[in-house]
Coordinates of C-alpha atoms and ligand atoms in Angstrom, one line a residue:
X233 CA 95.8 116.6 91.5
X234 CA 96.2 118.8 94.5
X235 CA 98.7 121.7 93.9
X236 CA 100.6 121.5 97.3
X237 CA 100.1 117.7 98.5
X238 CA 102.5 115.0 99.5
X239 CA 103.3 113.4 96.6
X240 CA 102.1 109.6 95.8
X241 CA 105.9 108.0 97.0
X242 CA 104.5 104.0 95.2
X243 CA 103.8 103.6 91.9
X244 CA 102.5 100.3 89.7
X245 CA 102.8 99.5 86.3
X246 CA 101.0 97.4 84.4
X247 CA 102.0 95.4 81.5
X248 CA 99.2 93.5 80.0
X249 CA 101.0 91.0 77.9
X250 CA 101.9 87.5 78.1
X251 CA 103.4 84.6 75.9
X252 CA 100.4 81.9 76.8
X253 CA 97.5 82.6 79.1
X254 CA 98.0 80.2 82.0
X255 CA 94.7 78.4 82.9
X256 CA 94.5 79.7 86.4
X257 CA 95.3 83.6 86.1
X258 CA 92.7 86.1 85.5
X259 CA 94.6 89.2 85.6
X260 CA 94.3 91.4 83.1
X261 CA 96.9 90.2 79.7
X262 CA 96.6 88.7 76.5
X263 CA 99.1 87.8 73.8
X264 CA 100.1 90.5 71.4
X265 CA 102.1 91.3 68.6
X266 CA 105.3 93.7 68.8
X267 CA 102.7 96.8 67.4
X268 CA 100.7 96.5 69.6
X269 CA 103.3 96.4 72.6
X270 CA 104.8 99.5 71.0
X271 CA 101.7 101.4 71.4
X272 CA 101.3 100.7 74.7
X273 CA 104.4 101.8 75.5
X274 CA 103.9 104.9 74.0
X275 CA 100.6 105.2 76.2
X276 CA 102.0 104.4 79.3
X277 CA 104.8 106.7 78.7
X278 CA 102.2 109.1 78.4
X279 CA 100.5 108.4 81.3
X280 CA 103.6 109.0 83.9
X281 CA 103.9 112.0 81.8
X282 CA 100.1 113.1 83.2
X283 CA 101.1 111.6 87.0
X284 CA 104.4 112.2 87.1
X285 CA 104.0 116.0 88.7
X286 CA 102.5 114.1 91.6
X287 CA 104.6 111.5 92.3
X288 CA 108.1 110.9 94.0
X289 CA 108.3 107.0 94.3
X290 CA 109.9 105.3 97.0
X291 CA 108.6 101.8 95.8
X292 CA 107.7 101.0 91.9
X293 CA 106.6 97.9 91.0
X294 CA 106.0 96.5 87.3
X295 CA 104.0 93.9 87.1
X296 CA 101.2 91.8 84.8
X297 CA 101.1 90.2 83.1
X298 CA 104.8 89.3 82.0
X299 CA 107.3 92.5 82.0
X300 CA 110.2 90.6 81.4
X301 CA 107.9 90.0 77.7
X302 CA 109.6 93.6 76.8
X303 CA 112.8 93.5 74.7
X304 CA 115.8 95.1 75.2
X305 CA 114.7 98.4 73.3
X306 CA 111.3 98.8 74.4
X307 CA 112.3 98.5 78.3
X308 CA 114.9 101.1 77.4
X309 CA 112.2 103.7 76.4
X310 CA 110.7 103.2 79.6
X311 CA 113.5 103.7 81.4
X312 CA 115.3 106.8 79.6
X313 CA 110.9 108.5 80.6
X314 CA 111.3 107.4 83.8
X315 CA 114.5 109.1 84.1
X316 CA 113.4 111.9 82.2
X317 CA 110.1 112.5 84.7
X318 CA 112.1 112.0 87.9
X319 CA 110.5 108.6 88.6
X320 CA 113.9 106.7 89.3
X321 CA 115.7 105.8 92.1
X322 CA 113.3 103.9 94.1
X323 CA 114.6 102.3 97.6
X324 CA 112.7 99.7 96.1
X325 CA 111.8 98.9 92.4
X326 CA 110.4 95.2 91.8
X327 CA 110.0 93.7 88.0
X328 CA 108.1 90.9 87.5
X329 CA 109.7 87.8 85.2
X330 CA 108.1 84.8 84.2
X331 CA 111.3 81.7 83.6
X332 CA 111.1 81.5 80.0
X333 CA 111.8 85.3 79.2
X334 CA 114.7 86.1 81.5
X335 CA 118.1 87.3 79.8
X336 CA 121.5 88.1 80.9
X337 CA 121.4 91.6 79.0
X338 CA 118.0 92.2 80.2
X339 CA 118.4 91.3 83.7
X340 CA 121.9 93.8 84.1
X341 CA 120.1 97.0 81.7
X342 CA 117.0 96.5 84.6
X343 CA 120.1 96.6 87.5
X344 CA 122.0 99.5 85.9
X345 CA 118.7 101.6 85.5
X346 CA 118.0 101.2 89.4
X347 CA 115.5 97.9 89.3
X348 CA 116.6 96.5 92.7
X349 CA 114.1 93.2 92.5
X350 CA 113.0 90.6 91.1
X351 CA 110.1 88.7 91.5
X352 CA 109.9 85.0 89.5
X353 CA 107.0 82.9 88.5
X354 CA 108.3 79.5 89.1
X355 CA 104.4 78.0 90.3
X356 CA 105.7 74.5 90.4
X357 CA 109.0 72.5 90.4
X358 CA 107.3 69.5 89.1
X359 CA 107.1 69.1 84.8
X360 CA 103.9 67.9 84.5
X361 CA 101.8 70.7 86.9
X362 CA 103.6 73.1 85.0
X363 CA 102.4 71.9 82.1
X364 CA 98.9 71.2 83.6
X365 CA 98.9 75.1 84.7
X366 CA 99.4 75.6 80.9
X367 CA 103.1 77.4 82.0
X368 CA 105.3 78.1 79.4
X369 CA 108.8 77.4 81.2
X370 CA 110.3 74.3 82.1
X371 CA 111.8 73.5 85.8
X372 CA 115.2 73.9 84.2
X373 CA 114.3 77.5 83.4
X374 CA 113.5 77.9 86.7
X375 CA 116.9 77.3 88.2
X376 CA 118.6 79.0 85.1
X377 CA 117.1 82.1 85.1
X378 CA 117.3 82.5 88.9
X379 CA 121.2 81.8 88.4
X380 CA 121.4 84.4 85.9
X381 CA 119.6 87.0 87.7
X382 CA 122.3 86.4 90.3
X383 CA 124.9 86.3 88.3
X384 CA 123.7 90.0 86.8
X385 CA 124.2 90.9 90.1
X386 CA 120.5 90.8 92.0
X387 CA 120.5 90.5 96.0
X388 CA 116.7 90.7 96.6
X389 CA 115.1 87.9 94.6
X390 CA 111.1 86.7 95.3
X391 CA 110.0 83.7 94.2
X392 CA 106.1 82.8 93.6
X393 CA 104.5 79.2 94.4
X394 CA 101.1 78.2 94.1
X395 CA 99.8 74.9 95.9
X396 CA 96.6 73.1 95.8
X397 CA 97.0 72.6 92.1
X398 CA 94.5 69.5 90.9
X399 CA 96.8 66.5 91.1
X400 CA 99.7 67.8 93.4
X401 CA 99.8 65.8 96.1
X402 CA 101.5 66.4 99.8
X403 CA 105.0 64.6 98.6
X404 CA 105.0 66.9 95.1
X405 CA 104.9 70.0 97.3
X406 CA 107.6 68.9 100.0
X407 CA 109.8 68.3 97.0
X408 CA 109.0 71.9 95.4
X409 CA 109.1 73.6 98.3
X410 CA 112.3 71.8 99.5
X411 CA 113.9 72.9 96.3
X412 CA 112.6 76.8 96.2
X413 CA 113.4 76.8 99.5
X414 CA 116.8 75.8 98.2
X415 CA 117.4 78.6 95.8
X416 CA 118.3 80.8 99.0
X417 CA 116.0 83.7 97.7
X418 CA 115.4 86.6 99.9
X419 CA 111.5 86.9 99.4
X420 CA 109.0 83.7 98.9
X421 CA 105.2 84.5 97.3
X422 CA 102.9 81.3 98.2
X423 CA 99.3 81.3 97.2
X424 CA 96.7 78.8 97.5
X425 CA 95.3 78.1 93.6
X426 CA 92.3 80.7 93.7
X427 CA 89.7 79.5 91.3
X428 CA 89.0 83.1 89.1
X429 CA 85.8 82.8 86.6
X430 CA 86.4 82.6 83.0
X431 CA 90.0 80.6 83.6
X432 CA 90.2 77.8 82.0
X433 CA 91.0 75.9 85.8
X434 CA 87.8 77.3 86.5
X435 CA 85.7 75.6 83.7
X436 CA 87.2 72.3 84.3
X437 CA 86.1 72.3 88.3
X438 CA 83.0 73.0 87.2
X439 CA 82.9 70.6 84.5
X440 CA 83.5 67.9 87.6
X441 CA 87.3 67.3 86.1
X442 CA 88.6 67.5 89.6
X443 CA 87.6 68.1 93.0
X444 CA 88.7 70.3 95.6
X445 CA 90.7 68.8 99.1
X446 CA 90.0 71.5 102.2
X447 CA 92.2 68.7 104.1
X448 CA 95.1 68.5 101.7
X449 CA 95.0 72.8 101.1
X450 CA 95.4 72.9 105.0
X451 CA 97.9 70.3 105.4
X452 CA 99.9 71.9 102.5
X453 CA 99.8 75.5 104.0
X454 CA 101.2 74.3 107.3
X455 CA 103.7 72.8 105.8
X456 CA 104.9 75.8 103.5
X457 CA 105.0 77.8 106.8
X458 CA 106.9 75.4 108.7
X459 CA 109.3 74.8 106.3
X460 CA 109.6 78.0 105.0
X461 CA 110.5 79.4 109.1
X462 CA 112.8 76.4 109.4
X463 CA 114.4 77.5 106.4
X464 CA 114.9 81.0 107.7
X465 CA 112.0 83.1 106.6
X466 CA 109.6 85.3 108.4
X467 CA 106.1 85.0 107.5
X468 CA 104.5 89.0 107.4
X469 CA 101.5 88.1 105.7
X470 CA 99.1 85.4 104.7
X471 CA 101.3 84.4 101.9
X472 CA 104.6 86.1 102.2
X473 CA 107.5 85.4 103.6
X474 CA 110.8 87.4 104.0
X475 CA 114.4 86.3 105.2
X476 CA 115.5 87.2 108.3
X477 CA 118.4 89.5 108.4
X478 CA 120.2 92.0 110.3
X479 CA 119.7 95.0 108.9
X480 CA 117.0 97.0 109.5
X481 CA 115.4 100.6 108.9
X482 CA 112.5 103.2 110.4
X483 CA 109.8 101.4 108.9
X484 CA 110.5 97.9 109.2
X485 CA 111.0 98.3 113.3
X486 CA 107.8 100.3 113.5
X487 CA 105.7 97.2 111.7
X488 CA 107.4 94.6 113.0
X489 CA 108.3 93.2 109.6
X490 CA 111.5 91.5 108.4
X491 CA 113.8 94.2 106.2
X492 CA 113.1 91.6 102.9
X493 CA 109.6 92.3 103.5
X494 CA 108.0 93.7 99.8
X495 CA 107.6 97.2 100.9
X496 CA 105.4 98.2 97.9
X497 CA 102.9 95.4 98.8
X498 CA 103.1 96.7 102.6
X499 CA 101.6 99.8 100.9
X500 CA 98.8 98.1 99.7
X501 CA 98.2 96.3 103.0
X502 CA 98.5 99.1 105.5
X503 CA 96.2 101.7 103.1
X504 CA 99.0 103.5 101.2
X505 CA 98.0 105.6 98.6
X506 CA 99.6 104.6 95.0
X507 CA 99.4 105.3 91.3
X508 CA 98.7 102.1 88.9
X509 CA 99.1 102.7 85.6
X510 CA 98.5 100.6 82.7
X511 CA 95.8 99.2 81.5
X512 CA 93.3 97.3 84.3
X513 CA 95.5 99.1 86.8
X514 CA 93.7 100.7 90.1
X515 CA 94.9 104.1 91.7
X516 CA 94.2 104.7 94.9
X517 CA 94.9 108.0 95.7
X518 CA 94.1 110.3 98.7
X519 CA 91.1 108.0 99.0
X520 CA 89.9 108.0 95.7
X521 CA 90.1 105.2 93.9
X522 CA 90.2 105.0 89.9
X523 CA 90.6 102.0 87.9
X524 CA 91.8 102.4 84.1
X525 CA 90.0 100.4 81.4
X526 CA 91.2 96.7 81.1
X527 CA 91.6 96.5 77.3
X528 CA 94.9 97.6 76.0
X529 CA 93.1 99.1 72.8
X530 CA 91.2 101.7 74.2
X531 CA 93.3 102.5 76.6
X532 CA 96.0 103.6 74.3
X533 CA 93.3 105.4 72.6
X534 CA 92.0 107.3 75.5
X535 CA 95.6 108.9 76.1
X536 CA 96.4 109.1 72.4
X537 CA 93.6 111.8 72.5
X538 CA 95.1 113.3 75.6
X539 CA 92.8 111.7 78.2
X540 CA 92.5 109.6 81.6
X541 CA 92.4 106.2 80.2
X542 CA 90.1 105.9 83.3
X543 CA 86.8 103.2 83.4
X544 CA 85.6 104.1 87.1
X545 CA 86.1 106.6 89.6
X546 CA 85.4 106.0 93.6
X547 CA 85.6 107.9 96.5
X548 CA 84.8 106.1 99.6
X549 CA 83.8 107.8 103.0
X550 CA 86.2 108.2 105.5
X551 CA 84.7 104.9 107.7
X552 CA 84.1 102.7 104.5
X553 CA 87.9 103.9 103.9
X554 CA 89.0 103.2 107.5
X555 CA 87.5 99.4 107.3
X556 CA 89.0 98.6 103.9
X557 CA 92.5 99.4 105.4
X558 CA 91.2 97.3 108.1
X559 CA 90.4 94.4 106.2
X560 CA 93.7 94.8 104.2
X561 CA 95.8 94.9 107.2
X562 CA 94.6 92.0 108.5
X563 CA 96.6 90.1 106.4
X564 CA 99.3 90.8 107.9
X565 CA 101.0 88.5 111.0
X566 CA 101.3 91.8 112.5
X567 CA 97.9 93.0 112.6
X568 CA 97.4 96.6 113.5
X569 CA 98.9 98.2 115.7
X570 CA 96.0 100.5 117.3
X571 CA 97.8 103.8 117.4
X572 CA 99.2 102.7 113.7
X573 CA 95.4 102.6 112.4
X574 CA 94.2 105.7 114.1
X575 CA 97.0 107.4 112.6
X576 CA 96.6 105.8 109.0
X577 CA 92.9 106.4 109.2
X578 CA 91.4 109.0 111.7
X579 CA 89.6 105.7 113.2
X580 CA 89.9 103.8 116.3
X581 CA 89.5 99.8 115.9
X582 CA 88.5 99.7 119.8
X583 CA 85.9 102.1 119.6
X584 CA 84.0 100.9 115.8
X585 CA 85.2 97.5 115.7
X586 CA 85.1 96.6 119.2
X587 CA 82.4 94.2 118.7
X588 CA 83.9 92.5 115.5
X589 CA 87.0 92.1 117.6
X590 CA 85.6 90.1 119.9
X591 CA 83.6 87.6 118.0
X592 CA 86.7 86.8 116.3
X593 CA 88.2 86.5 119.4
X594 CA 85.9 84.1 120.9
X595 CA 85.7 82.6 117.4
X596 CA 89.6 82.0 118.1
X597 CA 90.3 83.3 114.8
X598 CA 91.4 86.7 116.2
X599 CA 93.7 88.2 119.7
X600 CA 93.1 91.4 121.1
X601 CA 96.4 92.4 122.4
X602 CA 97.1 95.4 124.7
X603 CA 98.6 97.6 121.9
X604 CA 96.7 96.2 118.6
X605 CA 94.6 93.4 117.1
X606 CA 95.6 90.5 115.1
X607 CA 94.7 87.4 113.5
X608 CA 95.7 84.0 114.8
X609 CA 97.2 81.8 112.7
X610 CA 93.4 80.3 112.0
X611 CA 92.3 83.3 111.4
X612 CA 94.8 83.9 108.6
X613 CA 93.5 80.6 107.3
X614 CA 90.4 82.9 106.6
X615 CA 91.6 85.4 106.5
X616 CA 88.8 87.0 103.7
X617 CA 85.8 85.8 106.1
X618 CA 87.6 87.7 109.1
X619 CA 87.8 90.9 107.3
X620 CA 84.8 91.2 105.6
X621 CA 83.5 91.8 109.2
X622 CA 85.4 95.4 109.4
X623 CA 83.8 96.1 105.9
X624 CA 81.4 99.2 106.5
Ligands
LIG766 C1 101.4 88.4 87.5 S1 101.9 86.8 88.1 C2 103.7 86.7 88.1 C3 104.6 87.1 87.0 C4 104.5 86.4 85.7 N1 103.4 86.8 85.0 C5 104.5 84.9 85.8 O1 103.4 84.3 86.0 O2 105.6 84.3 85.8 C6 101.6 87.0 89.8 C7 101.5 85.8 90.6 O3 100.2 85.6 91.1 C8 99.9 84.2 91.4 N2 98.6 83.9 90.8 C9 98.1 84.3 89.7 N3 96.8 83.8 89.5 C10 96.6 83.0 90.6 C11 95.5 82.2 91.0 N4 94.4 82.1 90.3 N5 95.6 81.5 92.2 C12 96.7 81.7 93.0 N6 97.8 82.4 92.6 C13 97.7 83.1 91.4 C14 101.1 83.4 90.7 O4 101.9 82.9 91.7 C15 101.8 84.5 90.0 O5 103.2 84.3 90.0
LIG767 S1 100.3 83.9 85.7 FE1 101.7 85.4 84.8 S2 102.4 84.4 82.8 FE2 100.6 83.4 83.5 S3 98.9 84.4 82.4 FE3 99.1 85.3 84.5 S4 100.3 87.0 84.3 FE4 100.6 85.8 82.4

């Protein structure tokens, strides 16, 4: 940790446990008994103690995993650290919640303590994809817990979809989307079902189960972004979409992004540096990048003994940096800006990527505009094909 830097101003927690494993996620979490919870939260109170020197977040986001797993007492250690280390007051500080474990109590402690959104795993609106996703909350969760969260006072809600689950047809999604679209939530998350190895979705595609519709994916993506615009949203990235309002700030105008836009994920996007802690959580800091070990066990272990609980250590060279924030960038509706990247990078995209630019151009996936370079709304289609060009 350098002695006179910046500090780090985004910061990620992990929280590796969940009720059920769902049969599509591969992130890092497994089901655990209240010991085993404690410990961690011993460890990764321990960890902010090591980072904390180096940090002054702006943006905090917890995450898994399920956080809103934690119980009343065990989010209030967190919280009385975090306020011990100087880590509150975030402009903005996102929790994750999954339906089924959403409280009243939990939801106003999280407010009080300076947690400013939410994001919800609602998935589906339709009872028997939940259940074929192996969720563990029911629709009528979905609309409960997103009322209570209201009523504990919450005015920045996000609310995660996934489409091109096996067996959802085009009329299941207009109805789910219709109806999250109805919940009036600031923020929508919409992914297309990514097939991860060693999910349990996974093994059944390859068992032949089900097959895969490219048509019906397509036709179900246009839709979410038409409805989702005609509802009132502003799609910023591949997947996310923010609602529209007046207010705005510094960085919003600069990016071109609506002011619900989730700026901890912008971060990520535009080649901020952040802390992740936790176990399986990735650092990336001051272009290193560190990733901590993804089993709970011996990562409580490794700071237990007053270590890193780190697995790998990276440090990329400035160009293999400046075409990762590339790639990343891309994502976004906005592109990059060309004087934004040179700034954020020390490279130009006209002078190294000039070429790259242009086959995606002609391609018709990308559009070179006088002040940056962006996708077209193809090219966000494929999107991971498109940036895997600027990889170096
Ligand atoms: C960590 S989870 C959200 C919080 C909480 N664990 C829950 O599921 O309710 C993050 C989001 O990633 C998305 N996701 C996870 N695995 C995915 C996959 N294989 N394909 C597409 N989206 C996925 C889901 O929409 C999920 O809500
Ligand atoms: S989607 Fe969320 S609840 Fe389901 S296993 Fe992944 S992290 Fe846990």
């Amino acid at each position: 940790m350098a002695g006179k830097a910046v500090p780090i101003t985004s910061l990620y927690v992990h929280v590796p446990f969940c009720a059920q494993k769902c049969d599509y996620c591969a992130f890092y979490s497994e089901a655990s008994s209240g010991e085993v919870v404690n410990r961690y939260i011993d460890a990764v109170i321990r960890e902010m103690e090591l980072v904390s020197g180096d940090l002054s977040p702006r943006t905090v986001f917890f995450g898994g995993g399920t956080p809103s797993l934690l119980n009343l007492r065990q989010w209030e250690k967190i919280l009385n650290a975090m306020a011990r280390l100087n880590l509150v007051g975030a402009d903005e500080w996102t929790v994750e919640c999954n339906p089924a474990t959403v409280s009243l109590d939990k939801a106003k402690l999280l407010l009080e303590r300076g947690v400013n959104r939410v994001s919800m795993g609602v998935q589906s609106l339709d009872k028997e994809l939940l259940e074929r996703l192996g969720r563990i909350h029911s629709r009528d969760m979905a609309f409960k817990s997103f009322d209570i969260l209201r009523h504990a006072g919450f005015d920045n809600l996000n609310v995660d979809l996934m489409f091109a689950i096996p067996g959802q047809t085009l009329e299941v999604w207009r109805r789910t989307l219709a109806e999250a679209l109805g919940f009036g939530s600031e923020h929508l998350s919409s992914y297309e079902v990514i097939y991860e190895e060693d999910t349990a979705l996974y093994a059944q595609l390859k068992e032949g189960r089900f097959s895969l519709d490219e048509d019906l994916a397509c036709s179900m993506y246009k839709e979410l972004v038409g409805d989702a615009t005609r509802a009132g949203f502003q799609q910023y990235e591949i997947a996310n979409f923010a609602r529209e309002l007046p207010a705005n700030n510094g960085l919003t105008e600069k990016l071109a992004l609506p002011p619900r836009a989730c700026r901890h994920n912008v971060n990520y996007w535009r080649g901020g540096s952040f802390y992740g802690l936790g176990p399986s959580a990735t650092s990336y800091v001051r272009g290193v990048r560190t990733k901590n070990w993804s089993n709970t066990q011996l990562y409580c272990e490794r700071l237990e003994k007053g270590g890193f609980p780190i697995e790998s250590r990276e440090e990329l060279s400035p160009l293999a940096r400046a075409g990762e924030t590339a790639a990343f960038g891309l994502r976004m509706v906005a592109g990059w800006p060309f004087e934004d990247f040179r700034e954020t990078t020390g490279h130009d995209l006209r002078k190294e990527w000039s070429d790259d630019m242009r086959r995606l151009e002609r391609q018709g996936w990308g559009r070179i505009e006088p002040k940056g370079f962006r996708l077209t709304v193809q090219g966000l289609r494929f999107a991971d094909a498109a940036a895997e060009m600027f990889l170096r």
